[in-house]
GROMACS .gro file of C-alpha atoms in nm:
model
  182
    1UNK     CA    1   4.425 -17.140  -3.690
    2UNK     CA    2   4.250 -16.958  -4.005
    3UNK     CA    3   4.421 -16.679  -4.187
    4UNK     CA    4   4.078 -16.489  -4.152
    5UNK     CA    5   3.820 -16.497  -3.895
    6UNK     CA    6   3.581 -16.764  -3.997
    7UNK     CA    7   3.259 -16.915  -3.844
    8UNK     CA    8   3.357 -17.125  -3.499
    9UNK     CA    9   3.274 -17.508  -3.509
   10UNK     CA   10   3.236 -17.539  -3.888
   11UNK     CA   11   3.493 -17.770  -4.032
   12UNK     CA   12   3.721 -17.737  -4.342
   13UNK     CA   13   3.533 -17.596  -4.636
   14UNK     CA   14   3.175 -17.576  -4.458
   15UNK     CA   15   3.372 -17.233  -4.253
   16UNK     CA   16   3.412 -17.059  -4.582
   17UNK     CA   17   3.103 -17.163  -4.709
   18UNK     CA   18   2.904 -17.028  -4.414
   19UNK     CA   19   3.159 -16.723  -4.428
   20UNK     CA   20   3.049 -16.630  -4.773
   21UNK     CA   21   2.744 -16.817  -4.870
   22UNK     CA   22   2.680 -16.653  -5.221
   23UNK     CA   23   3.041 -16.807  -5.325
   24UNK     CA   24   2.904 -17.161  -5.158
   25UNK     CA   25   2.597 -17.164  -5.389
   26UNK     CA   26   2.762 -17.188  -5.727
   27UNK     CA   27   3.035 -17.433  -5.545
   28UNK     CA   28   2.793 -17.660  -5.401
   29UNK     CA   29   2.584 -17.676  -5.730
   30UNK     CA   30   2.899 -17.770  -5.863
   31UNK     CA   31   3.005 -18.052  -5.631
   32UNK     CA   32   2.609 -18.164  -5.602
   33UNK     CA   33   2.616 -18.214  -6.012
   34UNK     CA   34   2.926 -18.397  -6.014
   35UNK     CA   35   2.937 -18.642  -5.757
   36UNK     CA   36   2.578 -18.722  -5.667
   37UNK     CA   37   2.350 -18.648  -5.973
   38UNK     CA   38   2.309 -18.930  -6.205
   39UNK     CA   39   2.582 -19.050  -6.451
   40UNK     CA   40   2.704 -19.343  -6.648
   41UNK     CA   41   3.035 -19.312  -6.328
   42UNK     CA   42   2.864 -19.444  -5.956
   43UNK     CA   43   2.884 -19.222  -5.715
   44UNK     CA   44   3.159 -19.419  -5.566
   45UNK     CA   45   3.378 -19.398  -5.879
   46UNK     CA   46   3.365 -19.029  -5.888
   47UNK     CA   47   3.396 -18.961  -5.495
   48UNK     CA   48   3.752 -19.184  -5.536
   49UNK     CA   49   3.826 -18.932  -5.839
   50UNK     CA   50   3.799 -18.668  -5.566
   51UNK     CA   51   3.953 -18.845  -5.303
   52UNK     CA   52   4.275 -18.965  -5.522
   53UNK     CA   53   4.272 -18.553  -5.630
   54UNK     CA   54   4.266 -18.420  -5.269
   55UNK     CA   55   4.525 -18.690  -5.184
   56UNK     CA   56   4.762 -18.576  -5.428
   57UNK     CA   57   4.706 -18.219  -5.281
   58UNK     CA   58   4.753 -18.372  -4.954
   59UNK     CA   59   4.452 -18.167  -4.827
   60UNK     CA   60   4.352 -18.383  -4.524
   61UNK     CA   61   3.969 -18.244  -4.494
   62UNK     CA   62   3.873 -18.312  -4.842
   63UNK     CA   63   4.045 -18.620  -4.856
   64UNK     CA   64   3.905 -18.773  -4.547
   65UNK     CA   65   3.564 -18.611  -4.588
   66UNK     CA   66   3.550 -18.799  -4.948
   67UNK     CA   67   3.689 -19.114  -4.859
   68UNK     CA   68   3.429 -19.178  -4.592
   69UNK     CA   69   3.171 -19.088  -4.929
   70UNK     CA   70   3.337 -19.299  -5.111
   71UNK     CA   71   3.365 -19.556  -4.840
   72UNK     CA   72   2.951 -19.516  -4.780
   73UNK     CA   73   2.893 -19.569  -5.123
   74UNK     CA   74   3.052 -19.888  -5.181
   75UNK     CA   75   2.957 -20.117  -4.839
   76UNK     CA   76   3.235 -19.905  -4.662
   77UNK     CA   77   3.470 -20.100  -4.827
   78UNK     CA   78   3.774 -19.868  -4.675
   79UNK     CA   79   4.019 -20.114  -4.796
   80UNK     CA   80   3.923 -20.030  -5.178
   81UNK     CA   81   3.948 -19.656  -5.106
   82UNK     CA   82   4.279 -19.623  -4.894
   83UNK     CA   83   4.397 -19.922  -5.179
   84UNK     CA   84   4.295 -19.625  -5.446
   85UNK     CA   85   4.464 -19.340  -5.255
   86UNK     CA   86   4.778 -19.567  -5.238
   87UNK     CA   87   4.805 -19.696  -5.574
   88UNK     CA   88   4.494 -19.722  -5.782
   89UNK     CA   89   4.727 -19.864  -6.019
   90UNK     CA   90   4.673 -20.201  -5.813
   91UNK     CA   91   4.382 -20.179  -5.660
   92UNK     CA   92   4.062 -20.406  -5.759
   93UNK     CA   93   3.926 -20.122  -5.966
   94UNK     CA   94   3.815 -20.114  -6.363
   95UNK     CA   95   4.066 -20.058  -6.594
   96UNK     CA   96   3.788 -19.785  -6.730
   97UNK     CA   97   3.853 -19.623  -6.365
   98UNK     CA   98   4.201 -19.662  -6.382
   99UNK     CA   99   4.222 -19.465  -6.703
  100UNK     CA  100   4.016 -19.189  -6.543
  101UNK     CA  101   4.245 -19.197  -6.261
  102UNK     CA  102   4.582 -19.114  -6.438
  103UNK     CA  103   4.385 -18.865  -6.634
  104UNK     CA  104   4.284 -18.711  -6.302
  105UNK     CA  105   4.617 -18.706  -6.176
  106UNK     CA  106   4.770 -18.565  -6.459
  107UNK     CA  107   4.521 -18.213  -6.415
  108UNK     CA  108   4.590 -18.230  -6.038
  109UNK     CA  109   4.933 -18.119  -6.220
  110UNK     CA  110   4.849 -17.959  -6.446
  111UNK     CA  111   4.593 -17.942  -6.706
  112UNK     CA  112   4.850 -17.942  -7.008
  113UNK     CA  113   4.981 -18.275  -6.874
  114UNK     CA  114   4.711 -18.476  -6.994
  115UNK     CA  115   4.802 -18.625  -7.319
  116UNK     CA  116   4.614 -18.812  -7.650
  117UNK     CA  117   4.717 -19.079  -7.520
  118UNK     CA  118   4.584 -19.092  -7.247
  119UNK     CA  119   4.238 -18.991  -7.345
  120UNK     CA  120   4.239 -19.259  -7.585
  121UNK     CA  121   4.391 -19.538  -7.340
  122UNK     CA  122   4.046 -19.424  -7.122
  123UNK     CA  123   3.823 -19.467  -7.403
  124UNK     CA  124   3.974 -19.800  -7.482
  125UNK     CA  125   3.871 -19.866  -7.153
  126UNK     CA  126   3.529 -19.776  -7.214
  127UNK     CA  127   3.513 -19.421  -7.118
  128UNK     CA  128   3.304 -19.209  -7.284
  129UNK     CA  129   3.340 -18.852  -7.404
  130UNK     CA  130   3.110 -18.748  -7.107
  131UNK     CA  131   3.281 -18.951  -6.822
  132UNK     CA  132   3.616 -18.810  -6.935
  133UNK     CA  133   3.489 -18.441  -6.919
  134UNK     CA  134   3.368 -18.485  -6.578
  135UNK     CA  135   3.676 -18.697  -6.512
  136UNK     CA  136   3.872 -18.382  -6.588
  137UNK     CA  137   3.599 -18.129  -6.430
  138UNK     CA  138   3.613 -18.355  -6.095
  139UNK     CA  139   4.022 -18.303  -6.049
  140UNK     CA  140   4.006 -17.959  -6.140
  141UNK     CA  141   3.708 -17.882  -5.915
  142UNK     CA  142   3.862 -18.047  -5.677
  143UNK     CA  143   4.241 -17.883  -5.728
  144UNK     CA  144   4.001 -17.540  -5.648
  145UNK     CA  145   3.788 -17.722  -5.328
  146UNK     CA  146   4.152 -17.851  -5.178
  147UNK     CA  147   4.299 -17.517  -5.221
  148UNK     CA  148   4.031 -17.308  -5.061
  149UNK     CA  149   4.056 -17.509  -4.778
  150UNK     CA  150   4.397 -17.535  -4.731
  151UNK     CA  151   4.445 -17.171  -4.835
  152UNK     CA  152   4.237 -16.994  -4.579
  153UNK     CA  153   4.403 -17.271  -4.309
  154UNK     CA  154   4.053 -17.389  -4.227
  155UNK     CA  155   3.990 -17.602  -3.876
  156UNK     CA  156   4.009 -17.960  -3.976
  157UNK     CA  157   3.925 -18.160  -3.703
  158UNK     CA  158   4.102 -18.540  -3.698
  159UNK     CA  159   3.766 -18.715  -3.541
  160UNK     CA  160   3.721 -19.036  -3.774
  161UNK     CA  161   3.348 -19.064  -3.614
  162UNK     CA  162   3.304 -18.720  -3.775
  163UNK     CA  163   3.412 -18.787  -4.109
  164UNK     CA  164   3.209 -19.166  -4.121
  165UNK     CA  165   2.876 -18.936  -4.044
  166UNK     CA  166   2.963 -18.650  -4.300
  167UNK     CA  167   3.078 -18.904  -4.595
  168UNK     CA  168   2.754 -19.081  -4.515
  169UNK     CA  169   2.500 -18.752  -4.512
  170UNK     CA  170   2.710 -18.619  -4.878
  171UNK     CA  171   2.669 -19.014  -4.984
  172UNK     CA  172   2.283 -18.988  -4.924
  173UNK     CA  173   2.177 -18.627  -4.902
  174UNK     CA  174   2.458 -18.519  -5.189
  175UNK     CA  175   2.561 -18.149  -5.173
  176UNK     CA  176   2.323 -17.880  -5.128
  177UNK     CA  177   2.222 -17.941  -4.790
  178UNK     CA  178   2.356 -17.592  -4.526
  179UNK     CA  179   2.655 -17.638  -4.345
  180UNK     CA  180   2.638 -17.755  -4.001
  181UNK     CA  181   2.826 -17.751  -3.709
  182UNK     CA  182   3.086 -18.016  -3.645
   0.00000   0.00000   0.00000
């Protein structure tokens, strides 16, 4: 049950968004640049940066909503993403990812436990200065995201059928789209 009294049938962070819209603006924006604009990272890449984040924060709407976007974007190959929440260390995933994956684990930390090293392990991997900053953007964003769900003890329904159609609407129609009722 929320902490507050939030919109009815809106699920994880969609309830606060339609609770305070002019916060949800600036957050969407956010989320919409990040994962679905263009970059030099696929879409999938980064979704499993924010999937591996909100599975180290154990927040189970974030993690399941971005899994199934993660899972849309790369011929729902679900294997690969519950492989990446498990261990990316091991899973059939570019070294360049892998990189970005211990530095995005490091912020979900803390910020201050990212080291030289392991920027420069990423760009021997190929990351660029670019893909590193959103690297580090994505975990923190997400850090935030997870929080504000789990924080205001939003409804977070279990239905896998909802999840598959929500990852695959952010996968194609991205972030800005309203909130709508699950």
């Amino acid at each position: 049950m929320p902490h507050i009294k939030l919109p009815e049938g809106f699920a994880g962070i969609s309830s606060g968004f339609v609770y305070r819209p002019e916060t949800a603006k600036p957050m969407r924006e956010l989320a919409h640049v990040l994962l679905h604009e263009p970059s030099t990272l696929t879409p999938g890449e980064r979704e499993l940066i924010a999937t591996y984040v909100s599975t180290q924060n154990d927040c189970y709407f974030c993690q399941t909503s971005h899994a199934s976007a993660a899972a849309a974007h790369l011929a729902n190959d679900w294997g690969l993403v519950e492989q990446v929440k498990q261990n990316y260390e091991q899973a059939p995933v570019s070294e360049k990812l892998k990189a970005l994956l211990t530095i995005a684990g490091k912020v979900q930390q803390g910020g201050k436990h990212v080291t030289s090293e392991d920027v420069a392990k990423a760009r021997e991997q190929g990351a660029t200065d670019l893909e590193i900053h959103d690297t580090v953007l994505i975990a923190a964003a997400f850090c935030m995201f997870n929080r504000y769900v789990d924080g205001l003890a939003t409804w977070q329904p279990e239905d896998p059928a909802m999840y598959a159609k929500m990852g695959q609407h952010l996968a194609t129609e991205g972030y800005l789209a309203p909130s709508i009722k699950a």
